[in-house]
Short mmCIF file of C-alpha atoms in Angstrom, two decimals:
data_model
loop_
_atom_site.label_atom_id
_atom_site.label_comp_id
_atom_site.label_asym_id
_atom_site.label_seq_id
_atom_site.Cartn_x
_atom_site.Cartn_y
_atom_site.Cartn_z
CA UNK A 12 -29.95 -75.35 -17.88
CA UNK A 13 -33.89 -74.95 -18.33
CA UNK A 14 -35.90 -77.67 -18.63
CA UNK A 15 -39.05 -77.35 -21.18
CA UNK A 16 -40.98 -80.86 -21.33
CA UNK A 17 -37.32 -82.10 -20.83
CA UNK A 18 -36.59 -81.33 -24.25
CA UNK A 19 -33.54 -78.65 -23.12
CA UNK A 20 -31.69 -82.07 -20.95
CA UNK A 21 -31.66 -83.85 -24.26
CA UNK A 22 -29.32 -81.31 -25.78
CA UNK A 23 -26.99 -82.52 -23.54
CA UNK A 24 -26.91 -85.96 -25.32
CA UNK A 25 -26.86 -84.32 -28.53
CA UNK A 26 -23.85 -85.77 -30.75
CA UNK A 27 -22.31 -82.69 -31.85
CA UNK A 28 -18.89 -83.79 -32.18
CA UNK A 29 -19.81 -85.62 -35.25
CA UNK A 30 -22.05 -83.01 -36.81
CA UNK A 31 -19.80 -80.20 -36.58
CA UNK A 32 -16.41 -80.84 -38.17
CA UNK A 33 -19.23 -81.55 -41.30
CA UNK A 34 -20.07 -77.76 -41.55
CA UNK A 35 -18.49 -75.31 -44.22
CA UNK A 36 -17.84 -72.95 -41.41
CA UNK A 37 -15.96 -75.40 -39.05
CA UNK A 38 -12.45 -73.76 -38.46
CA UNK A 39 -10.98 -76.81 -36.71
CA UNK A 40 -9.99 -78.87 -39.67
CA UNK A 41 -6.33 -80.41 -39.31
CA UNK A 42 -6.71 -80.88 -35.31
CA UNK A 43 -8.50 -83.85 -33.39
CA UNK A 44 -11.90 -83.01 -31.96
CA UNK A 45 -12.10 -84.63 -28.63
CA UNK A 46 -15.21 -83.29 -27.47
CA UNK A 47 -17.94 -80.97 -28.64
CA UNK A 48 -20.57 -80.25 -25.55
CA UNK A 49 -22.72 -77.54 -24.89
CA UNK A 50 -22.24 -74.58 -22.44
CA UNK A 51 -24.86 -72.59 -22.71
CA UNK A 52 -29.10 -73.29 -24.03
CA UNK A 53 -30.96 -70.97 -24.54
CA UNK A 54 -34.84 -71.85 -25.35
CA UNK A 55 -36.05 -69.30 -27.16
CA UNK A 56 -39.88 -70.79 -28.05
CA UNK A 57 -41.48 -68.77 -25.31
CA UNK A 58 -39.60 -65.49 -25.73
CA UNK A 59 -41.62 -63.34 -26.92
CA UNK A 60 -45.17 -63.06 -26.17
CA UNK A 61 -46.47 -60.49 -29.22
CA UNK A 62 -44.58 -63.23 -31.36
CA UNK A 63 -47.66 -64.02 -34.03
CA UNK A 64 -45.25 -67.19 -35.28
CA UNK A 65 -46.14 -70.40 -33.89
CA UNK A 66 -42.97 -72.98 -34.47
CA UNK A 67 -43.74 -76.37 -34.58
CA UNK A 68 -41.72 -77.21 -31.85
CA UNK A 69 -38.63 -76.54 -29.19
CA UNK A 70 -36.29 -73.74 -30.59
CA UNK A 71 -32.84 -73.14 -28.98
CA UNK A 72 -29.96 -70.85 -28.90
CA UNK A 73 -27.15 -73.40 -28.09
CA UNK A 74 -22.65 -72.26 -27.85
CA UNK A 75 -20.42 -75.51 -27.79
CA UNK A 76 -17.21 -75.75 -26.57
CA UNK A 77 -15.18 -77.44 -29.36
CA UNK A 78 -12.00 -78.88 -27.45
CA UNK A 79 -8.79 -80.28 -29.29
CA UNK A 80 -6.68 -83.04 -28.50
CA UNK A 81 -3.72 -80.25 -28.75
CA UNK A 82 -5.41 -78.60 -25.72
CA UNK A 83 -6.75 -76.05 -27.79
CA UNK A 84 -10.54 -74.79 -27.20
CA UNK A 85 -13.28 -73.37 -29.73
CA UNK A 86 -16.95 -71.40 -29.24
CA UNK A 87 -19.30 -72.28 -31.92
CA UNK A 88 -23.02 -71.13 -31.99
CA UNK A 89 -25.55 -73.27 -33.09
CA UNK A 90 -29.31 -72.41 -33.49
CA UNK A 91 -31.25 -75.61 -33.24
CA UNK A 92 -34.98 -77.14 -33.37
CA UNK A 93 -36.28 -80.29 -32.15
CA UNK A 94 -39.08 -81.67 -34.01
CA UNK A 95 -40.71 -84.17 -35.48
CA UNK A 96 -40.53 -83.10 -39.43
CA UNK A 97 -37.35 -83.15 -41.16
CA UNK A 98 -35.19 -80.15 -41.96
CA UNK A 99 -35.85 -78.85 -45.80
CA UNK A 100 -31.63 -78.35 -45.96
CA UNK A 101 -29.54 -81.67 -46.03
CA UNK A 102 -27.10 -80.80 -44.19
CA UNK A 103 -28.74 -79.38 -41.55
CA UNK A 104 -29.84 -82.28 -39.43
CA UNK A 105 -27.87 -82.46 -36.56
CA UNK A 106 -29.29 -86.08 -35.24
CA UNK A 107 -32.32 -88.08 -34.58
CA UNK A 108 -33.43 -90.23 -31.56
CA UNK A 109 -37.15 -91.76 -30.99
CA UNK A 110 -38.96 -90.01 -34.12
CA UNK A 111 -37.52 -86.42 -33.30
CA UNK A 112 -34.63 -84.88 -35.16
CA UNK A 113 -32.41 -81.75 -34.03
CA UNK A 114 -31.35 -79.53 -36.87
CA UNK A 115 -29.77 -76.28 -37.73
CA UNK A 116 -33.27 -74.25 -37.58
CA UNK A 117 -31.44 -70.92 -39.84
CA UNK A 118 -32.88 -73.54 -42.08
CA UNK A 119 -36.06 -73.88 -41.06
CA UNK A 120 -37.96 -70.64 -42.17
CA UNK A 121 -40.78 -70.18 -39.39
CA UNK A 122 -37.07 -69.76 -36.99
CA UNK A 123 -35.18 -67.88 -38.84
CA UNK A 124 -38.60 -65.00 -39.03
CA UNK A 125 -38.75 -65.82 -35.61
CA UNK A 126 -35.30 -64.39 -34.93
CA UNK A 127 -35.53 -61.84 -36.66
CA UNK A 128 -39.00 -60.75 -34.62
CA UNK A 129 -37.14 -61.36 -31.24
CA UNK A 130 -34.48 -58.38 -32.71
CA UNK A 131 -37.20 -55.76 -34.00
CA UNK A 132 -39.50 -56.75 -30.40
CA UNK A 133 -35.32 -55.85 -28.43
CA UNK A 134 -36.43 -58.70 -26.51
CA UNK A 135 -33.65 -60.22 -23.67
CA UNK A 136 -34.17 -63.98 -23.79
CA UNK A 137 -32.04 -65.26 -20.85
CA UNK A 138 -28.65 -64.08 -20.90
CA UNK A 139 -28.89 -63.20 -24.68
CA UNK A 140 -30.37 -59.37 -25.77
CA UNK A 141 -32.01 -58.98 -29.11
CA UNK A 142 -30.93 -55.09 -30.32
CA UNK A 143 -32.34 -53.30 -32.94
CA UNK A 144 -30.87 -49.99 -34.20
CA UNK A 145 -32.91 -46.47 -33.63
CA UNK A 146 -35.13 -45.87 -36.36
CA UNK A 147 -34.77 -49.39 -38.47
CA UNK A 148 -37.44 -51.20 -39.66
CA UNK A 149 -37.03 -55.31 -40.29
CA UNK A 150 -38.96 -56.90 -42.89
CA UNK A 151 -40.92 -59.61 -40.80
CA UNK A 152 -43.14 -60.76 -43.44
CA UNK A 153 -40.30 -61.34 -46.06
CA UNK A 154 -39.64 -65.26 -46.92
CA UNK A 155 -35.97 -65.69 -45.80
CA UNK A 156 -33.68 -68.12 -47.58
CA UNK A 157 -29.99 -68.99 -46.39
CA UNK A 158 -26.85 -67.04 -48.50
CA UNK A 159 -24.86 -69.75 -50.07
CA UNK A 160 -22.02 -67.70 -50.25
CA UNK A 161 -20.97 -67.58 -46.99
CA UNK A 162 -17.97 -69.14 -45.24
CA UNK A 163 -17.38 -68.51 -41.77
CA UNK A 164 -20.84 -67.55 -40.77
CA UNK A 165 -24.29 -67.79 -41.72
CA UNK A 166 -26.07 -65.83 -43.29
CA UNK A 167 -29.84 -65.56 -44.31
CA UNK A 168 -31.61 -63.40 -46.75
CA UNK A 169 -35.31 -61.59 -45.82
CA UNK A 170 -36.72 -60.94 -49.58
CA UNK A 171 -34.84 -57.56 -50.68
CA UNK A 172 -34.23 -55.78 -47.70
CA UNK A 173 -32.44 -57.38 -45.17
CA UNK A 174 -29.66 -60.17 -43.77
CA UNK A 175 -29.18 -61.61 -40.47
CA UNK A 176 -25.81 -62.82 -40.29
CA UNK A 177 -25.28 -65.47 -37.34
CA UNK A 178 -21.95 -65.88 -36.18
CA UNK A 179 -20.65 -69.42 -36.16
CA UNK A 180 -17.43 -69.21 -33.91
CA UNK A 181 -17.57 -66.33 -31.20
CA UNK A 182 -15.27 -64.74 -28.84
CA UNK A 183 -15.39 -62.54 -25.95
CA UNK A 184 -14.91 -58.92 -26.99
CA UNK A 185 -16.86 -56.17 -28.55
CA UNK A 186 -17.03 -57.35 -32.45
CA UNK A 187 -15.63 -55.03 -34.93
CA UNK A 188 -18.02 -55.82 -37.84
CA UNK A 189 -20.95 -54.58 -35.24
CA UNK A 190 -18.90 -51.71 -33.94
CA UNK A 191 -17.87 -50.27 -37.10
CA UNK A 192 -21.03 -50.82 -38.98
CA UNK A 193 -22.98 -49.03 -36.22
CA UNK A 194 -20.15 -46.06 -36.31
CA UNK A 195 -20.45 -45.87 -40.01
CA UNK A 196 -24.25 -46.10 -40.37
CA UNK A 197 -24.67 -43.39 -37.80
CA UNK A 198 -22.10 -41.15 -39.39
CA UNK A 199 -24.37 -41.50 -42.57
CA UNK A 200 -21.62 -42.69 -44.80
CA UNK A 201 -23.09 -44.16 -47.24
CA UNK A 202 -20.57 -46.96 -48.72
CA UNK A 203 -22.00 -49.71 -46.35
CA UNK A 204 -24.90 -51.72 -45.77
CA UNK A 205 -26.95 -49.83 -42.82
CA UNK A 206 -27.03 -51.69 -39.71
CA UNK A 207 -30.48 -52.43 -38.16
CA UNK A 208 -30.11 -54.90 -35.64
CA UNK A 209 -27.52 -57.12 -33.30
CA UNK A 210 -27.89 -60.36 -30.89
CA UNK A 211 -25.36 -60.47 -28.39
CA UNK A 212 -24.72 -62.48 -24.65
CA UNK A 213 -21.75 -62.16 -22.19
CA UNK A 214 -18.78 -64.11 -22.12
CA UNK A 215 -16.74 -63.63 -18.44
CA UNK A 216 -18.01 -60.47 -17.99
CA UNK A 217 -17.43 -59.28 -21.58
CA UNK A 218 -19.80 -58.49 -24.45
CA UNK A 219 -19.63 -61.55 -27.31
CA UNK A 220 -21.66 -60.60 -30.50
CA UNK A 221 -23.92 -63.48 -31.69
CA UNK A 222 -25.44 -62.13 -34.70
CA UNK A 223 -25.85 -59.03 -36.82
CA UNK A 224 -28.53 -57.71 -39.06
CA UNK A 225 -28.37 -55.13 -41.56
CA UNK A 226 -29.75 -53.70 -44.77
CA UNK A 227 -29.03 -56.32 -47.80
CA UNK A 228 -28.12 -54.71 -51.56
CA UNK A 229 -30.97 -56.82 -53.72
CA UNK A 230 -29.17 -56.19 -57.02
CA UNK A 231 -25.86 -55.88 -55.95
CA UNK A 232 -22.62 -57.54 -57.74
CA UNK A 233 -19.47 -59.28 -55.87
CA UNK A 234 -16.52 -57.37 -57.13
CA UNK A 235 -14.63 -60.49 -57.43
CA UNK A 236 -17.30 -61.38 -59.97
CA UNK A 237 -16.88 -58.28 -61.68
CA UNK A 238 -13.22 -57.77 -62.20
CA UNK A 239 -12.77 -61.62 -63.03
CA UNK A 240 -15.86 -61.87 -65.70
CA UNK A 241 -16.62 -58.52 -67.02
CA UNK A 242 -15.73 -58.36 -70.46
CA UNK A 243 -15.49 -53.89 -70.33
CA UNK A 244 -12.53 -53.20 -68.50
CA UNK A 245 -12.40 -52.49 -65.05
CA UNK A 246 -10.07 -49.38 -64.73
CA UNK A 247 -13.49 -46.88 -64.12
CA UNK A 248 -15.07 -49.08 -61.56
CA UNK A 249 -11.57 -49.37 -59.90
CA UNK A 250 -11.09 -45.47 -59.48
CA UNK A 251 -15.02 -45.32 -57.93
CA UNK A 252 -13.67 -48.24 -55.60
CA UNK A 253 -11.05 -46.44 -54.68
CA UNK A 254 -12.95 -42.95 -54.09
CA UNK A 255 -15.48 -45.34 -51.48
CA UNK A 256 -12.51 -46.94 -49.67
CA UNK A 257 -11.50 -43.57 -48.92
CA UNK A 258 -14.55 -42.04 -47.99
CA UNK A 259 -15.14 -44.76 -45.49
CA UNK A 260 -11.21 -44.12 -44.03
CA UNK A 261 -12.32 -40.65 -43.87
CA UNK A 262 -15.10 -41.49 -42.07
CA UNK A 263 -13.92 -43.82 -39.53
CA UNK A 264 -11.30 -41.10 -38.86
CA UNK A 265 -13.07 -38.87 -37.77
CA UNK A 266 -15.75 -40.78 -35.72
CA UNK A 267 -13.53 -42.84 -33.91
CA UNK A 268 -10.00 -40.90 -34.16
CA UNK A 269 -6.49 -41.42 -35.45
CA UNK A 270 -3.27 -42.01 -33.81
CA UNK A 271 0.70 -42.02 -34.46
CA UNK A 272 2.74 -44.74 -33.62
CA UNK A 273 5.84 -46.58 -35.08
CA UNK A 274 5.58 -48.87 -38.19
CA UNK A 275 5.44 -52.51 -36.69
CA UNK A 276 8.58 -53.58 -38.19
CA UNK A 277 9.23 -56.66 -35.27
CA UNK A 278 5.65 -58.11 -35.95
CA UNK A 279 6.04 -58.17 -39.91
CA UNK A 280 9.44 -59.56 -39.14
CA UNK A 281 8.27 -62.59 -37.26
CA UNK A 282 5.21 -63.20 -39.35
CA UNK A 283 8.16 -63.57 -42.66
CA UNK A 284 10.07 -65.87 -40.22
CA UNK A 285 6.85 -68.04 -39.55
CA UNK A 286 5.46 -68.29 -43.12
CA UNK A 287 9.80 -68.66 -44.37
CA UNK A 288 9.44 -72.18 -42.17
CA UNK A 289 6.09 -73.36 -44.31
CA UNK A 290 7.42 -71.90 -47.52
CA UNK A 291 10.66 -73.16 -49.28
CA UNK A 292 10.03 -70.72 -51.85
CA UNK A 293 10.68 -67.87 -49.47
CA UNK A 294 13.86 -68.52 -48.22
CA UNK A 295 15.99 -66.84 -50.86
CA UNK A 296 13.34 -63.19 -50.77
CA UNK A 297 13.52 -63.65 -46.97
CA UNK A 298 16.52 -61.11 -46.38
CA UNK A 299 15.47 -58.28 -48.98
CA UNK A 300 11.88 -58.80 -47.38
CA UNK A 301 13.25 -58.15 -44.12
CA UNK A 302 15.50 -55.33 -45.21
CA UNK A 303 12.95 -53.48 -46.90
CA UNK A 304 10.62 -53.61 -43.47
CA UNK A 305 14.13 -52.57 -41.28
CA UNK A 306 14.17 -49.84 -43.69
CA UNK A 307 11.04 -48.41 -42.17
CA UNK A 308 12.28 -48.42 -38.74
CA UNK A 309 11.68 -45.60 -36.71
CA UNK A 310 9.20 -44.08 -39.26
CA UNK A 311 5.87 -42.47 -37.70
CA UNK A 312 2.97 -43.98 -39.36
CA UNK A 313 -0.82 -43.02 -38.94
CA UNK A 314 -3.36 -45.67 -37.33
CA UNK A 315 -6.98 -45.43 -36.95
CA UNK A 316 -9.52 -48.20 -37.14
CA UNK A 317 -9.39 -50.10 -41.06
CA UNK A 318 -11.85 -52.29 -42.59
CA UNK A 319 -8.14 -55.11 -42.00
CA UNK A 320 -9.35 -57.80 -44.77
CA UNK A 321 -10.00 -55.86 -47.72
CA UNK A 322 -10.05 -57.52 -51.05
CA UNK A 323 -12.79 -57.57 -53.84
CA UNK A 324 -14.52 -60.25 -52.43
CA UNK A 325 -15.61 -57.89 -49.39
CA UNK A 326 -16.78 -55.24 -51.83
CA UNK A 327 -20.61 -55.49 -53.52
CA UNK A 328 -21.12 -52.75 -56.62
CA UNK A 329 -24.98 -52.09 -56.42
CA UNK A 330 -26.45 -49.73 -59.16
CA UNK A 331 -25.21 -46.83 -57.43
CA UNK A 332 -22.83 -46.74 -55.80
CA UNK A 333 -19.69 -49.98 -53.84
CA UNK A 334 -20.41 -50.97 -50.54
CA UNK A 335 -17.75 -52.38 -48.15
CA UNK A 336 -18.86 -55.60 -46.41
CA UNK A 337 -17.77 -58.09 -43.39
CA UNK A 338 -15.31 -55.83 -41.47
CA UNK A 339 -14.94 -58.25 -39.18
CA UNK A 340 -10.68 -58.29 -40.27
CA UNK A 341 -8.47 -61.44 -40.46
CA UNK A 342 -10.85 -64.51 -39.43
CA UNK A 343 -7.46 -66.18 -37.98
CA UNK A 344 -6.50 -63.18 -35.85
CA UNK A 345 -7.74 -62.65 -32.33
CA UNK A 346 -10.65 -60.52 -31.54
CA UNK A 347 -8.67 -57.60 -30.24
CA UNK A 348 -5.97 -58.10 -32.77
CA UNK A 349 -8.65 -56.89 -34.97
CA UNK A 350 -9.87 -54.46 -33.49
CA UNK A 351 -5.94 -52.61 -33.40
CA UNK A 352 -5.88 -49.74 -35.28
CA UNK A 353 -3.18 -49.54 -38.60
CA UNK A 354 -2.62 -47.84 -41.26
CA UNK A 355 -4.84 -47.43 -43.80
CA UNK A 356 -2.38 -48.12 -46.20
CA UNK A 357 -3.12 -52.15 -45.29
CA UNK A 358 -6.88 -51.62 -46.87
CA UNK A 359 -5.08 -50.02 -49.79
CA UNK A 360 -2.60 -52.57 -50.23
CA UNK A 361 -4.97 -56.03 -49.72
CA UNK A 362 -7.04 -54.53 -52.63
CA UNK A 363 -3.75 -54.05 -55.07
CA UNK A 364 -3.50 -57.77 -53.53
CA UNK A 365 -6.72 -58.69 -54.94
CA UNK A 366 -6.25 -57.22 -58.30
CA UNK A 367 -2.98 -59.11 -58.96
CA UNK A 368 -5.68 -62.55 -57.99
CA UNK A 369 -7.81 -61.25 -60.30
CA UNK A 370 -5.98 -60.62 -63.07
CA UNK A 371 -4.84 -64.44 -63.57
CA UNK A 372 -8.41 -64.99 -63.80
CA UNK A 373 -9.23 -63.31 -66.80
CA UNK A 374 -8.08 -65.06 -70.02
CA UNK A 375 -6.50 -63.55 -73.19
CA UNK A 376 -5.15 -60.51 -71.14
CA UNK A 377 -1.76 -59.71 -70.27
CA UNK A 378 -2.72 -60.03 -66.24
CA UNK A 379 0.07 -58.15 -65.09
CA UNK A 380 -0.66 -54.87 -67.09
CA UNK A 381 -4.47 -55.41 -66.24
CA UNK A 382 -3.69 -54.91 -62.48
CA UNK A 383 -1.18 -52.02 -62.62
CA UNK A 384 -4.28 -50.33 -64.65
CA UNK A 385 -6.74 -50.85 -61.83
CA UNK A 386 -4.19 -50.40 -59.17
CA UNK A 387 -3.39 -47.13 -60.63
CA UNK A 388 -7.00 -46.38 -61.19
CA UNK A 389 -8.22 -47.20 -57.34
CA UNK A 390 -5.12 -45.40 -56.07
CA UNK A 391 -6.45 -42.69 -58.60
CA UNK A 392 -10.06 -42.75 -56.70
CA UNK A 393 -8.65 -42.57 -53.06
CA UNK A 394 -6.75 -40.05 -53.69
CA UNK A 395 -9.46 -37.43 -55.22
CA UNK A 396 -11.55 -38.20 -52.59
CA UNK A 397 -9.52 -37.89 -49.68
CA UNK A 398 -5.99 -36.25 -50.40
CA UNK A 399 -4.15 -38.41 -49.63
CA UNK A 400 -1.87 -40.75 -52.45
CA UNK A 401 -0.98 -43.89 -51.30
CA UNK A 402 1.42 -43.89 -53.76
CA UNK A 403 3.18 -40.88 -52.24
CA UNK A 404 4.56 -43.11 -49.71
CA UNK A 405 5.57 -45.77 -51.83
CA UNK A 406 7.83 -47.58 -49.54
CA UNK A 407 5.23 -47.99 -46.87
CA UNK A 408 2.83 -49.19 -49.43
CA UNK A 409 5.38 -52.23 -50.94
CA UNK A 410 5.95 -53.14 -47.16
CA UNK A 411 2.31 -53.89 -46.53
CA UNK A 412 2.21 -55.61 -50.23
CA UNK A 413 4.90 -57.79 -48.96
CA UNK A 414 3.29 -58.39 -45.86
CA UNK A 415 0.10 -59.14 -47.35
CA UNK A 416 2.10 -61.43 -50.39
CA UNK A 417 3.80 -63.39 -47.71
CA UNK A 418 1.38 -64.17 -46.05
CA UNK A 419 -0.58 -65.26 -48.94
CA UNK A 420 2.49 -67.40 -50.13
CA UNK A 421 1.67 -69.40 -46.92
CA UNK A 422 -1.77 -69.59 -47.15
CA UNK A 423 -1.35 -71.17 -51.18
CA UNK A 424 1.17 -73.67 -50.00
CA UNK A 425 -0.92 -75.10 -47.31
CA UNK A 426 -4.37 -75.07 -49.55
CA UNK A 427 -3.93 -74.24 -53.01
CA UNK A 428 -0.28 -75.01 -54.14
CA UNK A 429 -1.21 -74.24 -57.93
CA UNK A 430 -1.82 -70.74 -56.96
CA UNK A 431 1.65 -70.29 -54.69
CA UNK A 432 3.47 -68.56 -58.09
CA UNK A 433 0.31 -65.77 -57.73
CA UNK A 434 2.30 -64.49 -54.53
CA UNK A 435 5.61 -65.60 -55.29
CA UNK A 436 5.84 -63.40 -58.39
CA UNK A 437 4.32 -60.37 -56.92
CA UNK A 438 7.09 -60.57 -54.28
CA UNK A 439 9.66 -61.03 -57.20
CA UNK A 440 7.74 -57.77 -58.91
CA UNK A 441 8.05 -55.54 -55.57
CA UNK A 442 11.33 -56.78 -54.61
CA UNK A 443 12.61 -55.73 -58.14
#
């Protein structure tokens, strides 16, 4: 570890065990933290020499090693300061010995254009390389301010045009929400935010994706927000949804290819068996749940790389046209779990998902008529613009519902047990 004015030994003494489990993003929660100590620091004052940004003090680029009591061990990047003023966010001091506090410097505006000057300069800082996409041009001079709506990362705004999104825990692997992004903006498709920009190290001789920036949508809507608070209805912004769904399918396609393999009948069988044991409610739908996947067995199904966490919350309607957002897939799943191709039909059927959410959000309408109009609708879109009906296969599509249902049903019981009947009832519907 380098030493500047000794500052970089003092992050060893640094008590992050008690800051972290603190932090929105934290995905430890219901295991013991033991032990929270750095692994790698990075100072990243010095970098760049063209920098015309003079911070105030010591900036680093820290990962921790979270460990667990169960054994268990987490990455998480932090990028801190050391200085004498105190951070502008709460939450973002870290600690404080002899006058000087450490903090979370995305807070801290000076570091966060700092970062984004080390990415437009493709400076390599150490073992970490600052990338910016062929042609893209950052806004350095734009005041940045921190997204509030993020959960898992962090995410901060440059005035209209652009977001650097840090990644709080990282793995070893190439990261799908870079790859994919960077196949999609190259193809020109035109249903996501352009990428303009990554931050990434190695990780045991393997790439591990540290931060990605790309083009943000100024006056853009959450579709969550939309379908649960618009007082129009929905149905015509559900068929457009549908047609950019499908053009990004399309897309991804044919950049990175397709492929045929059987329908994964085994690993939606366990998955039922493991949420069955957290979920009473399930026992009784267990069987037909299990029938209808052993029904598919043996069936061919198409796979090709898929957005894998699709639901309106990962969708943003801007005046013209929906973008698709944070393809990153399942947070809980392994790196190259998500990165396996499947069927496009899961995309399809985690935004039917969504609708049936939605529709218990809107009062004074009969919410399960509302989302059999937009599922239709959507279903309606992908099909014009790509060929192909979801609904065609029908019995494909209620097996990834029921995937997707169960494994909401276990995800309500364990956090929100007033929403467990959402699920439960949409597994009564499709089992009907």
């Amino acid at each position: 570890m380098e030493d500047i004015d000794g500052v970089a030994v003092q992050v060893l003494d640094i008590p992050f065990d008690a800051w972290l489990p603190r932090q929105r993003w934290y995905a430890g929660r219901g295991r013991t933290l033991s032990a929270a100590r750095p692994v790698l620091t990075v100072p990243l004052t010095s970098a760049c020499a063209r920098n015309r940004l003079a911070l105030r003090d010591d900036l680093f680029l820290v990962l921790l090693d979270a460990s667990y009591v169960d054994g268990t061990v987490e990455r998480y990047q932090v990028v801190m300061a050391i200085g004498r003023d105190q951070p502008g966010h709460a939450g973002a001091a870290i600690s404080s010995h002899d006058g000087r506090t450490a903090y979370d410097a995305l807070f801290d505006a000076d570091a966060a254009r700092y970062l984004l000057k080390l990415i437009d300069d493709a400076a390599t800082v150490g073992p970490v390389e600052f990338a910016k996409e062929p042609g893209a041009r950052l806004p350095l001079d734009a005041a940045p301010r921190v997204s509030t709506a993020e959960q898992s990362n962090t995410s901060v705004v440059f005035g209209r045009d652009a977001m650097l999104k840090v990644f709080r825990r990282v793995t070893a692997g190439v990261h799908p929400d870079i790859e994919l992004n960077r196949a999609l903006a190259r193809a020109g498709n035109e249903h996501v935010a352009r990428l303009l920009g990554s931050i990434e190290t190695r990780w045991d001789g393997e790439p591990c994706a540290l931060g990605v920036v790309s083009e943000f949508a100024a006056d853009s809507v959450e579709g969550w927000h939309m379908a649960t608070t618009g007082d129009t209805d929905f149905a015509d912004e559900s068929r457009l949804l549908g047609a950019a769904v499908a053009s990004v399918h399309t897309c991804l396609a044919d950049v990175l290819g397709t492929d045929s393999v059987p329908f994964p009948v085994d690993v939606m069988v366990d998955r039922l068996a493991t949420a069955t044991q957290a979920v009473p409610e399930l026992y009784d739908y267990a069987p037909r749940i299990k029938q209808r996947y052993r029904d598919l067995s043996g069936r061919q199904i198409t796979v090709q790389r898929v957005h894998g966490d699709l639901h309106l919350g990962q969708v943003l309607r801007t005046p013209q046209r929906w973008l698709l957002i944070d393809f990153e897939g399942e947070p809980g799943k392994p790196l190259q779990q998500r990165r396996r191709p499947d069927s496009a039909v899961r995309d399809v059927a985690g935004m039917l998902r969504s609708f049936a959410y939605a529709a218990y959000q809107r009062p004074g309408v009969a919410a399960q008529a509302w989302a059999d109009r937009n599922a239709t609708a959507f279903c309606d879109g992908y099909a014009a613009e790509s060929g192909v009906d979801p609904r065609d296969s029908a019995d494909l599509l209620a097996a990834y519902e029921l995937d997707k249902a169960v494994y909401e049903a276990a995800y309500e019981a364990r956090h929100r047990p007033d929403w467990l009947s959402i699920p439960m009832g949409s597994i009564n519907r499709l089992l009907a």
